[in-house]
XYZ file of C-alpha atoms in Angstrom:
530
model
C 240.828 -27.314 33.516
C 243.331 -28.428 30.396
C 241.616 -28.546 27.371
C 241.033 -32.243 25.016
C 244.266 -30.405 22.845
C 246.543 -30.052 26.091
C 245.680 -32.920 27.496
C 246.213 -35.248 24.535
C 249.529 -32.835 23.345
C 250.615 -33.536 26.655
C 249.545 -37.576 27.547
C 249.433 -39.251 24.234
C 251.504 -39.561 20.792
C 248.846 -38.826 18.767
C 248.742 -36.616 15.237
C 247.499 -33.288 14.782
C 244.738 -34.621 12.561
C 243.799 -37.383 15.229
C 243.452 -34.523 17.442
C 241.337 -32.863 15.388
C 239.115 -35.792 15.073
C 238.896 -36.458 18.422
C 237.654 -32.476 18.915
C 235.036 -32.845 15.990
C 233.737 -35.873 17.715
C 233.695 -33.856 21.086
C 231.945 -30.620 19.458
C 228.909 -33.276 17.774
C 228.560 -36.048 20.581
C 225.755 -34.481 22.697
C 223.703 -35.930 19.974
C 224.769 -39.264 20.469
C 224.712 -39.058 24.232
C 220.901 -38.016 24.042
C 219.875 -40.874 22.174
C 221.806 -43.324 23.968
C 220.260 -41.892 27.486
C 224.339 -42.345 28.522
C 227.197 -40.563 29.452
C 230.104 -40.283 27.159
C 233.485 -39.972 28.032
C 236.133 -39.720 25.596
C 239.551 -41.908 26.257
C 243.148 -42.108 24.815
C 245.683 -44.979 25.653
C 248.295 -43.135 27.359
C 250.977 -46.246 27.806
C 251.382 -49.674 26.031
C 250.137 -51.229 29.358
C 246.333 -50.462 29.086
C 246.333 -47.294 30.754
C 243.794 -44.507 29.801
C 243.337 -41.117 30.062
C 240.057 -39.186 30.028
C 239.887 -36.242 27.822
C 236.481 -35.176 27.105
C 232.897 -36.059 28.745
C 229.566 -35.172 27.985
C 226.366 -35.916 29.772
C 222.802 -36.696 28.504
C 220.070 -34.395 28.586
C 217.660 -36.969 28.087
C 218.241 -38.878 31.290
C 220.370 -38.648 34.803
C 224.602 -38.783 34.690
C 226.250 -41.720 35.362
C 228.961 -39.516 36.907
C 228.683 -36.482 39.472
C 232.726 -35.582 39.334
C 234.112 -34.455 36.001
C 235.755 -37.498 34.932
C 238.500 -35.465 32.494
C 242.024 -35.221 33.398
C 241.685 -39.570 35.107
C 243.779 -41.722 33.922
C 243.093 -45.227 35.066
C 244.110 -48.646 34.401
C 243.686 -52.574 35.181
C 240.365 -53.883 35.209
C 238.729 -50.726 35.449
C 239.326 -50.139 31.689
C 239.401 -53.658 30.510
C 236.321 -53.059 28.043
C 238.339 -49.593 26.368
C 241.178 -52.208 26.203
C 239.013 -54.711 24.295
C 237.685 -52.038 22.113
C 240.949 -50.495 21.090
C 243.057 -53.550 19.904
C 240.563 -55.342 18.945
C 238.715 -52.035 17.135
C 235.107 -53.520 18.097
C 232.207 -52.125 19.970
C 231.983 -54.105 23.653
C 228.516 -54.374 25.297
C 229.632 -57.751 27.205
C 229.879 -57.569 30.991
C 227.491 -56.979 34.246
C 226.725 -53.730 35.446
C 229.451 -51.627 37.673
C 228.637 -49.284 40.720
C 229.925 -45.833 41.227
C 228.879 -45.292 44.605
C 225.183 -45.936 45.021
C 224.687 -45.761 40.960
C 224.707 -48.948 39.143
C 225.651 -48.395 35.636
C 226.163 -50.353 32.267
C 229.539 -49.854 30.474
C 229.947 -49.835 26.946
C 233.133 -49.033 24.649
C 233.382 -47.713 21.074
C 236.104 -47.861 19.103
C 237.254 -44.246 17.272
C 238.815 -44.313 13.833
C 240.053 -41.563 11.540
C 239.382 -42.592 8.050
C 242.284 -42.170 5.377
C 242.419 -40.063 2.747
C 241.403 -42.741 0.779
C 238.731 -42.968 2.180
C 239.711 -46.317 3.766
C 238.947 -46.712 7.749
C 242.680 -46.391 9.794
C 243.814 -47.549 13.148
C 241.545 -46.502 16.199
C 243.065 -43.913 17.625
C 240.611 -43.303 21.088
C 237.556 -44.920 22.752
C 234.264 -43.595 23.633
C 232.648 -44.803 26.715
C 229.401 -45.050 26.830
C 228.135 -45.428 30.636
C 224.322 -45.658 31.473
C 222.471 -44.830 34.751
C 220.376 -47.563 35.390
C 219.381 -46.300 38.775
C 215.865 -45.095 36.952
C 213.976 -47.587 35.213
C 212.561 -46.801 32.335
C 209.853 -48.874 29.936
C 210.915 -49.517 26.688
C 208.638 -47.156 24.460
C 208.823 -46.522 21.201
C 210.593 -43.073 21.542
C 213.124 -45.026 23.561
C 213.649 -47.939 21.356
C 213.956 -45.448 18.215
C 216.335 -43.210 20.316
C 218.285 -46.225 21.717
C 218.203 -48.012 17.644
C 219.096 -44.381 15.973
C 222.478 -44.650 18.839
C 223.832 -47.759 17.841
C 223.736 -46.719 14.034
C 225.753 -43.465 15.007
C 228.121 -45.660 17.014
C 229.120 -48.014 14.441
C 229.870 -45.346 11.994
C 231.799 -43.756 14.832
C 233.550 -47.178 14.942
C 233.555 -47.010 11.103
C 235.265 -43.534 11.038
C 232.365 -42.096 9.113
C 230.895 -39.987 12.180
C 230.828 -36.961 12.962
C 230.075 -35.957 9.334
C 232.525 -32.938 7.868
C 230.925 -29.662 9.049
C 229.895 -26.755 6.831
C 231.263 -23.471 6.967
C 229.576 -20.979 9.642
C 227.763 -23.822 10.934
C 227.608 -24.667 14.829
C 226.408 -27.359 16.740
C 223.970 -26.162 19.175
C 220.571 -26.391 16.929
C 218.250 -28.689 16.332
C 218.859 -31.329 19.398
C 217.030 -34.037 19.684
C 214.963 -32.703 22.159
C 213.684 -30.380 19.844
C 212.555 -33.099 17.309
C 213.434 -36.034 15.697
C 212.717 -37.714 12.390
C 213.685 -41.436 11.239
C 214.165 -42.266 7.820
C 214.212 -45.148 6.019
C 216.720 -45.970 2.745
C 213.653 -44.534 0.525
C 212.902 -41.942 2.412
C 209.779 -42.508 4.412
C 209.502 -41.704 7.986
C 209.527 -44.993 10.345
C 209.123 -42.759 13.530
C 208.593 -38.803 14.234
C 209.014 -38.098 18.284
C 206.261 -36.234 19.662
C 207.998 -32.607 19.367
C 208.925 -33.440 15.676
C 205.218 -34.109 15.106
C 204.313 -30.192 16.689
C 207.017 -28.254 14.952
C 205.511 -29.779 11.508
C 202.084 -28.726 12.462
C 203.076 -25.509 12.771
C 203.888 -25.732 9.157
C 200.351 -26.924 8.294
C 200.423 -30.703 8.192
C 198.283 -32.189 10.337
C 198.237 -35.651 9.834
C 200.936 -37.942 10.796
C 204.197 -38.237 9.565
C 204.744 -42.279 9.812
C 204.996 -43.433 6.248
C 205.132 -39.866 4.591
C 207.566 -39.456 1.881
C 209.978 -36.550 3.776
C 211.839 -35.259 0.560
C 208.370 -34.670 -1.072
C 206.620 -32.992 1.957
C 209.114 -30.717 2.470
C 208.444 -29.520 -1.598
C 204.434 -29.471 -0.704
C 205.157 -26.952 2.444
C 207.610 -24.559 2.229
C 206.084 -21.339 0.789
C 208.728 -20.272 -1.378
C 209.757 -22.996 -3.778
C 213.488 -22.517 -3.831
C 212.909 -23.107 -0.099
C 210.921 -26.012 -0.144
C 213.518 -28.072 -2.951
C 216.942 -26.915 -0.959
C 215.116 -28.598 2.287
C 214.152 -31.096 -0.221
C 217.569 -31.685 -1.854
C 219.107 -31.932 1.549
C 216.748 -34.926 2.714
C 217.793 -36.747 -0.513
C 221.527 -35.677 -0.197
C 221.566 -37.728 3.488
C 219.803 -40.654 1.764
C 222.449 -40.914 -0.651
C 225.613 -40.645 2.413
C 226.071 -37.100 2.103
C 225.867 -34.448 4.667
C 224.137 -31.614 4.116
C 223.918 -28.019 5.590
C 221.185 -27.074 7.583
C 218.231 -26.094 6.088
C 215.271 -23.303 7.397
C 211.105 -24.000 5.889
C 209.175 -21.181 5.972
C 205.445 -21.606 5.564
C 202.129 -20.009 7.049
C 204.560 -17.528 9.362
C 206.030 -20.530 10.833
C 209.897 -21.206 10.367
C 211.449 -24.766 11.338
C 215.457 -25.742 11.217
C 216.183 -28.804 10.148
C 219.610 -31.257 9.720
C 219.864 -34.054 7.603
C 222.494 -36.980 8.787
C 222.892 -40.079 6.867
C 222.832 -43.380 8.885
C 225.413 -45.941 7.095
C 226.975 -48.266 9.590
C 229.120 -50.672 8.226
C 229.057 -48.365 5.105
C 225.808 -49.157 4.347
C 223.199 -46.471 3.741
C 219.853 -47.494 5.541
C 218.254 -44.068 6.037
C 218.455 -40.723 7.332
C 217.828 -39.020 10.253
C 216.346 -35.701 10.705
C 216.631 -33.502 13.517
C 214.086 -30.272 13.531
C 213.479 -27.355 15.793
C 210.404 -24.854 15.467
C 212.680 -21.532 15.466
C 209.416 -19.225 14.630
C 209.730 -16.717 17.683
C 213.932 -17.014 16.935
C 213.000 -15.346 13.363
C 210.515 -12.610 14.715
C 213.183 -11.745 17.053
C 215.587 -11.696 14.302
C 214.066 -10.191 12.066
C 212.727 -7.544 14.808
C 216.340 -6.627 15.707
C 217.216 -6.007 11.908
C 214.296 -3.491 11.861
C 215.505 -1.627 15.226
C 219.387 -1.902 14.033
C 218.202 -0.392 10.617
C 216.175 2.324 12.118
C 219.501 3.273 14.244
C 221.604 3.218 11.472
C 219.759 5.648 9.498
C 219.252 7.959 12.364
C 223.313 8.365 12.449
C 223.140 8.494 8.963
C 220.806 11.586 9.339
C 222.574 13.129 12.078
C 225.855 12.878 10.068
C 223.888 14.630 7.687
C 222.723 17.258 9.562
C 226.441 18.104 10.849
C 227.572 18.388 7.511
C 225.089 20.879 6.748
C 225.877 22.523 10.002
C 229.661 22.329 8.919
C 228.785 23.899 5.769
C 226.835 26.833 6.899
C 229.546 27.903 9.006
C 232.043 27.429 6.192
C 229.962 29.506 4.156
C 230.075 32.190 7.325
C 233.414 32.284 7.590
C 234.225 33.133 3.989
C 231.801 36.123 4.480
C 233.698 37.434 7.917
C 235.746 39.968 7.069
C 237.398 39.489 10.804
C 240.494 37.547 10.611
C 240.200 36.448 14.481
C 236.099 35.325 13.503
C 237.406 33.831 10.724
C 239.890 31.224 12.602
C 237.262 30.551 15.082
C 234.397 29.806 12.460
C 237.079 27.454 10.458
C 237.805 25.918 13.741
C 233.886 25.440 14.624
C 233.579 23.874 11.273
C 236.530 20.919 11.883
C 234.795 20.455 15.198
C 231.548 19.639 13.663
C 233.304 17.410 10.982
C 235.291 15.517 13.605
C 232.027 14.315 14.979
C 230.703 13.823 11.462
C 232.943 10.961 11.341
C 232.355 9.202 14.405
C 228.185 9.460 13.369
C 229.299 8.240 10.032
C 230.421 5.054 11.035
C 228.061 3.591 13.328
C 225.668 4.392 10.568
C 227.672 1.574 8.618
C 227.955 -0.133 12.053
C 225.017 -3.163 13.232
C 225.820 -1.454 16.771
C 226.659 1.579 18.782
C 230.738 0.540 18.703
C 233.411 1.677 16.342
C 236.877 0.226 14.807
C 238.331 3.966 16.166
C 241.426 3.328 14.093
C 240.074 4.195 11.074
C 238.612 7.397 12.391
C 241.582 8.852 13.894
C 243.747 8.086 10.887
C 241.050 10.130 8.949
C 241.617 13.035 11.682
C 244.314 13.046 11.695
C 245.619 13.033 7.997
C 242.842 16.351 7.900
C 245.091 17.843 10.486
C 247.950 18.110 7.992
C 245.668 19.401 5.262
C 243.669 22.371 6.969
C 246.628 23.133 9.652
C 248.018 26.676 9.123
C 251.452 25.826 8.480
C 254.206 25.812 5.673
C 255.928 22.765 6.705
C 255.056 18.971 5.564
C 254.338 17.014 9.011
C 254.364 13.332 8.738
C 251.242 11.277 10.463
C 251.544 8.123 12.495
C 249.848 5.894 14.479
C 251.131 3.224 16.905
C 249.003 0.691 18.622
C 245.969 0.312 18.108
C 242.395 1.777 19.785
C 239.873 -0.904 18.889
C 236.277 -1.154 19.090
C 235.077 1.636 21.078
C 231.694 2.916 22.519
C 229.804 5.678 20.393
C 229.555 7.503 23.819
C 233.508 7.404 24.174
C 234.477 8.013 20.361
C 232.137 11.044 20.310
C 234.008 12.964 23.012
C 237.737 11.017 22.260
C 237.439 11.982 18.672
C 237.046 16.129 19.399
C 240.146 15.387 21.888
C 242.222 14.226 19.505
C 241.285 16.522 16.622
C 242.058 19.731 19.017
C 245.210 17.916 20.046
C 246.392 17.343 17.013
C 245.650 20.036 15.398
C 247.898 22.220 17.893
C 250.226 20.012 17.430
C 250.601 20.953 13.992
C 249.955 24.159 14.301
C 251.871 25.317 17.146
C 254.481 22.876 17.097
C 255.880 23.683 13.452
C 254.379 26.826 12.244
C 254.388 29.158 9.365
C 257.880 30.819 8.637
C 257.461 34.357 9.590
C 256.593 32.862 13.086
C 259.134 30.536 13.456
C 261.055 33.575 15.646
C 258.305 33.355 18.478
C 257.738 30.267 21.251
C 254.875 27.704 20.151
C 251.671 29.361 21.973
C 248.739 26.458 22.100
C 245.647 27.652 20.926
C 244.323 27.450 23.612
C 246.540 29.036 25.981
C 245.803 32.900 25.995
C 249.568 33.606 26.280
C 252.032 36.239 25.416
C 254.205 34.852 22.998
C 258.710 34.487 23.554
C 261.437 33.586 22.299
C 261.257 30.200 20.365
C 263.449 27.279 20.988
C 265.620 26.171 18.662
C 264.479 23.154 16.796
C 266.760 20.376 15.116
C 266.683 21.027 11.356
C 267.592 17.584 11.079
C 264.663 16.287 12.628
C 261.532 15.302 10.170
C 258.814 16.852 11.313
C 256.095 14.482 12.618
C 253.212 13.742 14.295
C 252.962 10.193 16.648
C 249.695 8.989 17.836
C 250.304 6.209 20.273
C 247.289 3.690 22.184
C 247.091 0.894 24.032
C 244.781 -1.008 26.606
C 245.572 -2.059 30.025
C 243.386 -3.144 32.921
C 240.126 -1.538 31.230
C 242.378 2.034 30.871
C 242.843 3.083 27.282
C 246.299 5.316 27.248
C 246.569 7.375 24.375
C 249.914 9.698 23.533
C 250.110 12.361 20.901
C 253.609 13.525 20.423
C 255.526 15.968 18.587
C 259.258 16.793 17.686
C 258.337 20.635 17.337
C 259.752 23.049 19.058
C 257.941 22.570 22.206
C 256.076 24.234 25.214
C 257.559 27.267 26.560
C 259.292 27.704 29.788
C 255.864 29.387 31.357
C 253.318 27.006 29.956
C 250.877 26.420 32.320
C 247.842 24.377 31.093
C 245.356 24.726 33.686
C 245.026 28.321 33.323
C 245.122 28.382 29.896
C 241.940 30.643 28.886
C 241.390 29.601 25.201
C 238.601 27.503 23.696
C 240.639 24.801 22.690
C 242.230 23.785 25.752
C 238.991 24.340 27.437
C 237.431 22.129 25.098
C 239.848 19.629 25.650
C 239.846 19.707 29.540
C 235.896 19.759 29.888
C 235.941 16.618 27.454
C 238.315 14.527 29.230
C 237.726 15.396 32.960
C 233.749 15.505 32.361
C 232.313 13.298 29.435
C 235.273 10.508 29.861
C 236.035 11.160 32.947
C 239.876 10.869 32.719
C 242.906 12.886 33.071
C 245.259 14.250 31.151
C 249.002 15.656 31.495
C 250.802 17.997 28.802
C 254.391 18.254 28.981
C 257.546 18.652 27.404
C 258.716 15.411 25.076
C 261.412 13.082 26.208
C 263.280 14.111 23.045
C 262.103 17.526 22.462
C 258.698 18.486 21.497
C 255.224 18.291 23.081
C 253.485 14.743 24.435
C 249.769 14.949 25.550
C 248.787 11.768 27.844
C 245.097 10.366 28.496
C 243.827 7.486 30.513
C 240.460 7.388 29.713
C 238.491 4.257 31.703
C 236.872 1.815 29.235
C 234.203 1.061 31.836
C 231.036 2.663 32.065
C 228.395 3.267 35.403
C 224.977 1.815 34.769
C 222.180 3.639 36.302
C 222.593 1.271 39.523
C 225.812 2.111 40.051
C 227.252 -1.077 38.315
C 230.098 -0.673 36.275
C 230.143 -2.501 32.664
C 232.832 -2.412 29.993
């Protein structure tokens, strides 16, 4: 299905800014369509001859469609559209005419002119038409909800006709709370409520007023129940913003445990303010929740935060070994127990700055990596560098990936471009228990460096480390390799993440690791979730 942009790109002559119109009308109509008990469907003139083309619809909550088949993407023409043709030249809202059938469902057409107001302020040339189709298969009797609903409709109309609706929305705002099922408040131009709906009336009891709302100054209420008084004139302030033609953000009331949402639009068709209307929603159990999840994602931060402490004291302990060893081999293989420890340091380290159990991985394995060059037992300045990018991965993943890539990368360091008095022997991994030979001659031209490559493709992350060293030698063999290292490495990738990997001899010279490690994850049912 081709979006209201695509279609109206595609069909239609109009400007980027009447596009943009046209989608904030489309993101704020369900509103309208709710009060009007109607169907809207959004049209643009595609030719000079009358003909229109359907490129947004939205159907009531409040009573049954007009329309069973998606009506966007028709264009039509002729009498069919004579009312949108009415409304567009003449830039007038048409309720004239008898009722139409589609199929068995009478229904009652009405057109609305759009306009995108200047930036003078000034209204412009209409630019679309809203149709506004009601099922009249269902009678209904005129109560007073109704008749509110129905009067509240035509005043948003007219200021769509006027250019002056939807009203400019607030950063971080959306548009799918309060509705006006949840509640609905009508104000007059001094602020007093003609008519609360029914749900309107509960989600202020909540709050502690029990008597009715008909005839209560809003603005001033609001003050009297919200429990904290910055609250209570913000909520305040925003009823007497909307009385004034403003639009103001949403605003939350807190009082006796309850919480309510609530959003102030001014009604001023024809430019003329004559009220406000208030839309609330009791969002109590929203808040526990909320508030609830804050508590549990707090508790797991800080548990990361103390196992990232207790690593660190593990890491230190064995540091504090190892300088006390006077066995060179015990030595190395404390040191290298201690960057193991640290590697996973990290990965705790930032979920406990995390609100969940993902990581940005980049960051750690630049941080890995660039401790590679500093503890690696070697004379010569490697250079560091990463290419593509891992992204946001599971703590279960970046645990095991991130003691991968530290052994990896460390060898590659290490065994790749070591000290000077071994430069004269073949690069033996550290973990592969074998008899050193003769080296390989290496390209003094060559800077040494380090390349750590990633990228995603059909829920397989492919990672590379690669070296210009001076390579494997001729006998390497890396499943039999007997040191802890490699072993490390294998059990890691074949076990935890359940990949593969393949060492072999660079493209250019040099050593290249390759993983494919599957993003996706088993469930305990056997279901498999990214």
């Amino acid at each position: 299905m081709s979006t209201l942009r695509d279609l109206a790109e595609e069909h239609t002559h109009l400007r980027p800014a009447d596009i943009d119109h046209l989608h904030r009308i489309a993101g704020d109509w369900q509103l309208l369509s709710d009060l009007s008990f109607a169907d809207l469907l959004l049209w643009v003139p595609v030719d000079a001859d009358g003909t229109f083309l359907c490129v947004a619809q939205v159907r009531p909550t409040t009573a049954p469609t007009a329309y069973q088949d998606d009506q966007v993407g028709r264009i039509v023409g002729g009498p069919e559209v004579a009312h949108l043709g009415v409304a567009y030249s003449q830039g007038r809202i048409w309720r004239e005419g008898d009722p139409v059938w589609y199929g068995d469902v009478p229904a009652r057409h009405e057109a609305i002119p759009v306009r995108l107001r200047t930036a003078e302020g000034e209204a412009g040339e209409v630019i679309a038409v809203v149709g506004r189709d009601t099922n009249l298969s269902t009678a209904r009797t005129p109560s007073q909800l109704e008749l509110n609903y129905l009067t509240t409709a035509d005043d948003l109309a007219q200021m769509i006709a006027d250019g002056t609706f939807p009203p400019p929305r607030h950063p971080g705002e959306t548009t799918s709370a309060p509705r006006v099922g949840d509640g609905l408040v009508r104000l007059d131009a001094g602020g007093k409520v003609t008519y609360a709906s029914p749900n309107a009336q509960s989600a202020y009891r909540r709050l502690g007023y029990a008597s009715h709302l008909v005839g209560e100054d809003l603005a001033a209420l609001h003050r009297r129940l919200a429990g904290d008084p910055l609250d209570g004139t913000e909520a305040s302030n925003g009823i007497l913003a909307a009385l004034r033609g403003e639009a103001p953000p949403r605003r939350e009331i807190d009082a006796r445990g309850a919480t309510m949402l609530t959003r102030a639009l001014p009604l001023m068709p024809a430019g003329v303010p004559i009220g406000a209307l208030v839309l609330v929603r009791d969002i109590t159990e929203v808040r526990r929740r909320d508030r609830a999840l804050i508590t549990k994602d707090a508790t797991i931060r800080e548990i990361h935060h103390r196992v990232k402490n207790n690593l660190q004291t593990v890491a230190a302990l064995l540091r504090l070994q190892a300088r006390r060893v006077a066995m060179p081999e015990a030595r190395v293989a404390l040191e290298e127990s201690v960057r193991r420890v640290a590697s996973i340091a990290l990965v705790h380290e930032t979920l406990s700055m995390s609100s969940d159990e993902a990581v940005e991985f980049d960051g750690i394995v630049d941080r890995v990596a660039s401790a590679a060059t500093e503890v690696a037992a070697t004379e010569v300045s490697v250079g560091m560098r990463r290419r593509g990018s891992f992204g946001v991965l599971p703590a279960e993943i970046a645990t095991s990936l991130v003691m991968v890539l530290n052994e990896l990368l460390l060898n590659a360091v290490e065994h790749g471009f070591p000290p000077a008095d071994e430069a004269d022997e073949a690069p033996v991994p550290a973990a592969s228990g074998m008899v050193p030979v003769a080296a390989p001659e290496v390209d003094p031209s060559l800077r040494p460096e380090v390349v750590v490559s990633a990228h995603r493709f059909r829920k397989m992350l492919h990672v590379s480390v690669t070296d210009n060293g001076r390579g494997l030698p001729p006998d390497f063999d890396a499943e039999r390799g007997s040191r802890l290292g490699l072993q490390i490495v294998r059990a890691l990738i074949t076990g935890e993440l359940r990949g593969t990997i393949e060492l072999r001899a660079g493209a250019n010279g040099g050593t290249e690791a390759m993983l494919v490690v599957p993003l996706a994850r088993n469930t305990p049912d056997g279901r498999s979730q990214a």
